Amino acid sequence: MNTGQPMTLPPDEELVRRLRASDESALEIVIVAFWQRLVRFVEGILGREGGGEDVVQEAFIRLWMRRAELRIEGSFRALLYTLARNAAIDELRRGGRRMALNTKVDPPSPQPSPLAALEESELREVAEAAIASLPPRRREVFRLARMEGLSYKEIAEVMGLSPQTVANQMSRALTALHEALDPIFNGRRSGDHDRTAANG
């Protein structure tokens, strides 16, 4: 099964109707569309690479087992992330591990100059540390919004919060990130100014 190709999803109502009718092709569509994103999301919750596929498989099994009573009050995507999140939390409980969110950021491409690479590495390390230091709920809101692309309404459904609470948590997360990165940017601007003055 190819789980990496982008595809156009049917409307939520159609997907739910087909799943409730035990249409296996509808399940296949959902798995292909969401597999990789959910694996990445789950591995962030587990705090490690590897093991995400088993958890996501469990989430899809739960979806299929409960297909007859499927009800969508929000978005189908939010339902999938909720199932995956619950399965990941169950896995953490079974393993006796505490939830820790992964904030890995992929390096840029193409290859930057050594100086640019050093600056990029510094920024990434500071950003990762700032995100990792957020309270767990705020950190998860940030990941769902910025790394998974969910709307505030969908995040509210996944996490059982009000959209206003999600917005507040996101605002505070962005403030913390800005405060962590601001000294670096200010230092760069100061250095640029010094170099300009020296050259003048």
Coordinates of C-alpha atoms in Angstrom, one line a residue:
M1 CA 0.0 0.0 0.0
N2 CA 1.4 3.4 -1.0
T3 CA 1.0 5.8 1.9
G4 CA 2.9 8.7 0.6
Q5 CA 1.0 9.9 -2.4
P6 CA -1.2 13.0 -2.1
M7 CA -4.8 12.5 -3.0
T8 CA -8.2 14.3 -2.9
L9 CA -10.4 13.2 -0.1
P10 CA -14.2 12.8 -0.5
P11 CA -16.3 15.1 1.8
D12 CA -16.4 14.1 5.4
E13 CA -20.1 13.1 5.2
E14 CA -19.4 10.7 2.3
L15 CA -16.4 9.1 4.1
V16 CA -18.5 8.5 7.2
R17 CA -21.4 7.1 5.2
R18 CA -19.1 4.7 3.4
L19 CA -17.3 3.6 6.6
R20 CA -20.6 3.0 8.3
A21 CA -21.5 0.8 5.4
S22 CA -18.3 -1.2 5.9
D23 CA -16.8 0.1 2.6
E24 CA -13.2 -1.1 2.9
S25 CA -12.1 1.2 0.0
A26 CA -13.1 4.2 2.2
L27 CA -10.8 3.0 4.9
E28 CA -8.0 2.6 2.4
I29 CA -8.5 6.1 1.2
V30 CA -8.2 7.5 4.7
I31 CA -5.1 5.4 5.5
V32 CA -3.3 6.5 2.4
A33 CA -4.2 10.1 3.0
F34 CA -3.3 10.3 6.7
W35 CA -0.8 7.5 7.5
Q36 CA 2.4 9.4 7.4
R37 CA 1.1 12.5 9.1
L38 CA -0.4 10.5 11.9
V39 CA 2.8 8.5 12.4
R40 CA 4.8 11.7 12.7
F41 CA 2.2 13.1 15.2
V42 CA 2.2 10.0 17.3
E43 CA 6.0 9.8 17.4
G44 CA 6.0 13.3 18.7
I45 CA 3.7 12.3 21.5
L46 CA 5.8 9.2 22.3
G47 CA 9.0 11.3 22.3
R48 CA 10.9 9.0 20.0
E49 CA 11.2 7.9 16.4
G50 CA 9.9 4.4 15.8
G51 CA 6.8 2.8 17.2
G52 CA 4.5 5.3 15.7
E53 CA 3.3 2.9 12.9
D54 CA 2.0 0.3 15.4
V55 CA 0.1 3.0 17.3
V56 CA -1.4 4.5 14.1
Q57 CA -2.4 1.0 13.0
E58 CA -4.2 0.6 16.4
A59 CA -6.0 3.9 15.8
F60 CA -7.3 2.8 12.4
I61 CA -8.3 -0.5 13.9
R62 CA -10.4 1.4 16.5
L63 CA -11.9 3.5 13.7
W64 CA -12.9 0.4 11.8
M65 CA -14.2 -1.5 14.8
R66 CA -16.4 1.5 15.7
R67 CA -17.5 2.3 12.2
A68 CA -21.2 1.4 12.7
E69 CA -21.6 4.2 15.3
L70 CA -19.4 6.8 13.7
R71 CA -20.7 10.4 14.3
I72 CA -18.9 13.5 13.1
E73 CA -19.7 16.6 15.1
G74 CA -16.6 18.5 13.8
S75 CA -14.2 17.4 11.1
F76 CA -13.2 13.9 10.1
R77 CA -9.5 14.9 10.4
A78 CA -10.0 16.0 14.0
L79 CA -11.6 12.6 14.7
L80 CA -8.5 10.8 13.3
Y81 CA -6.1 12.9 15.3
T82 CA -8.2 12.2 18.4
L83 CA -8.1 8.5 17.8
A84 CA -4.3 8.6 17.2
R85 CA -3.7 10.8 20.3
N86 CA -5.7 8.5 22.5
A87 CA -3.9 5.4 21.1
A88 CA -0.5 7.1 21.7
I89 CA -1.5 8.0 25.3
D90 CA -2.6 4.4 25.9
E91 CA 0.8 3.2 24.6
L92 CA 2.6 5.6 27.0
R93 CA 0.5 4.3 29.9
R94 CA 1.3 0.7 29.0
G95 CA 5.0 1.4 28.8
G96 CA 4.9 3.5 32.0
R97 CA 6.5 6.4 30.2
R98 CA 5.7 10.1 30.5
M99 CA 4.6 12.1 27.5
A100 CA 7.3 14.2 25.9
L101 CA 6.8 16.0 22.7
N102 CA 9.3 15.9 19.9
T103 CA 10.2 19.2 18.4
K104 CA 12.6 18.0 15.7
V105 CA 13.0 20.4 12.8
D106 CA 14.4 19.2 9.5
P107 CA 17.6 21.0 8.3
P108 CA 17.3 23.4 5.3
S109 CA 18.0 22.4 1.8
P110 CA 20.1 23.1 -0.3
Q111 CA 23.3 23.1 1.8
P112 CA 23.9 26.6 3.3
S113 CA 27.3 28.2 3.8
P114 CA 29.2 27.2 7.0
L115 CA 28.3 30.6 8.6
A116 CA 24.6 30.2 7.6
A117 CA 24.6 26.6 8.8
L118 CA 25.9 27.7 12.2
E119 CA 23.3 30.4 12.5
E120 CA 20.6 28.1 11.3
S121 CA 21.7 25.5 13.9
E122 CA 21.7 28.1 16.6
L123 CA 18.2 29.2 15.8
R124 CA 16.9 25.7 15.6
E125 CA 18.4 24.7 18.9
V126 CA 17.0 27.8 20.6
A127 CA 13.6 27.2 19.0
E128 CA 13.5 23.6 20.0
A129 CA 14.5 24.4 23.5
A130 CA 11.8 27.1 23.8
I131 CA 9.1 24.7 22.4
A132 CA 10.3 21.9 24.7
S133 CA 10.1 24.1 27.7
L134 CA 6.4 25.0 27.1
P135 CA 3.8 23.4 29.4
P136 CA 2.7 20.1 27.9
R137 CA -0.8 21.3 26.8
R138 CA 0.6 24.5 25.2
R139 CA 3.3 22.5 23.5
E140 CA 0.8 20.1 22.0
V141 CA -1.4 22.9 20.8
F142 CA 1.7 24.4 19.1
R143 CA 2.6 21.1 17.4
L144 CA -0.9 20.5 16.2
A145 CA -1.2 24.0 14.7
R146 CA 2.2 24.6 13.3
M147 CA 3.5 21.1 12.5
E148 CA 0.2 19.3 11.7
G149 CA -1.7 22.2 10.2
L150 CA -4.9 21.7 12.2
S151 CA -7.3 24.6 12.7
Y152 CA -8.0 26.0 16.2
K153 CA -11.4 24.4 16.0
E154 CA -10.0 21.0 15.1
I155 CA -7.4 21.2 17.9
A156 CA -10.2 22.0 20.3
E157 CA -12.0 18.8 19.2
V158 CA -8.8 16.7 19.5
M159 CA -7.8 18.0 22.9
G160 CA -11.2 18.6 24.5
L161 CA -10.7 22.3 24.9
S162 CA -12.6 25.4 23.8
P163 CA -11.4 27.2 20.6
Q164 CA -10.7 30.3 22.8
T165 CA -8.5 28.2 25.1
V166 CA -6.6 26.9 22.1
A167 CA -6.1 30.4 20.8
N168 CA -4.9 31.6 24.2
Q169 CA -2.4 28.7 24.4
M170 CA -1.1 29.3 20.9
S171 CA -0.7 33.0 21.6
R172 CA 1.4 32.3 24.7
A173 CA 3.4 29.7 22.9
L174 CA 4.3 32.2 20.1
T175 CA 5.1 34.8 22.7
A176 CA 7.5 32.4 24.4
L177 CA 9.1 31.5 21.1
H178 CA 9.5 35.2 20.1
E179 CA 11.1 36.0 23.5
A180 CA 13.5 33.1 23.1
L181 CA 14.6 34.1 19.6
D182 CA 14.5 37.9 20.0
P183 CA 18.0 38.1 21.6
I184 CA 19.5 36.2 18.7
F185 CA 17.9 38.5 16.1
N186 CA 18.8 41.6 18.1
G187 CA 22.4 40.4 18.3
R188 CA 22.5 39.9 14.5
R189 CA 21.1 43.3 13.9
S190 CA 23.6 44.8 16.2
G191 CA 26.5 42.9 14.5
D192 CA 25.3 44.0 11.1
H193 CA 25.2 47.6 12.3
D194 CA 28.7 47.4 13.7
R195 CA 30.0 45.9 10.5
T196 CA 28.3 48.6 8.4
A197 CA 29.8 51.3 10.7
A198 CA 33.3 49.8 10.4
N199 CA 33.1 49.6 6.7
G200 CA 31.8 53.2 6.5

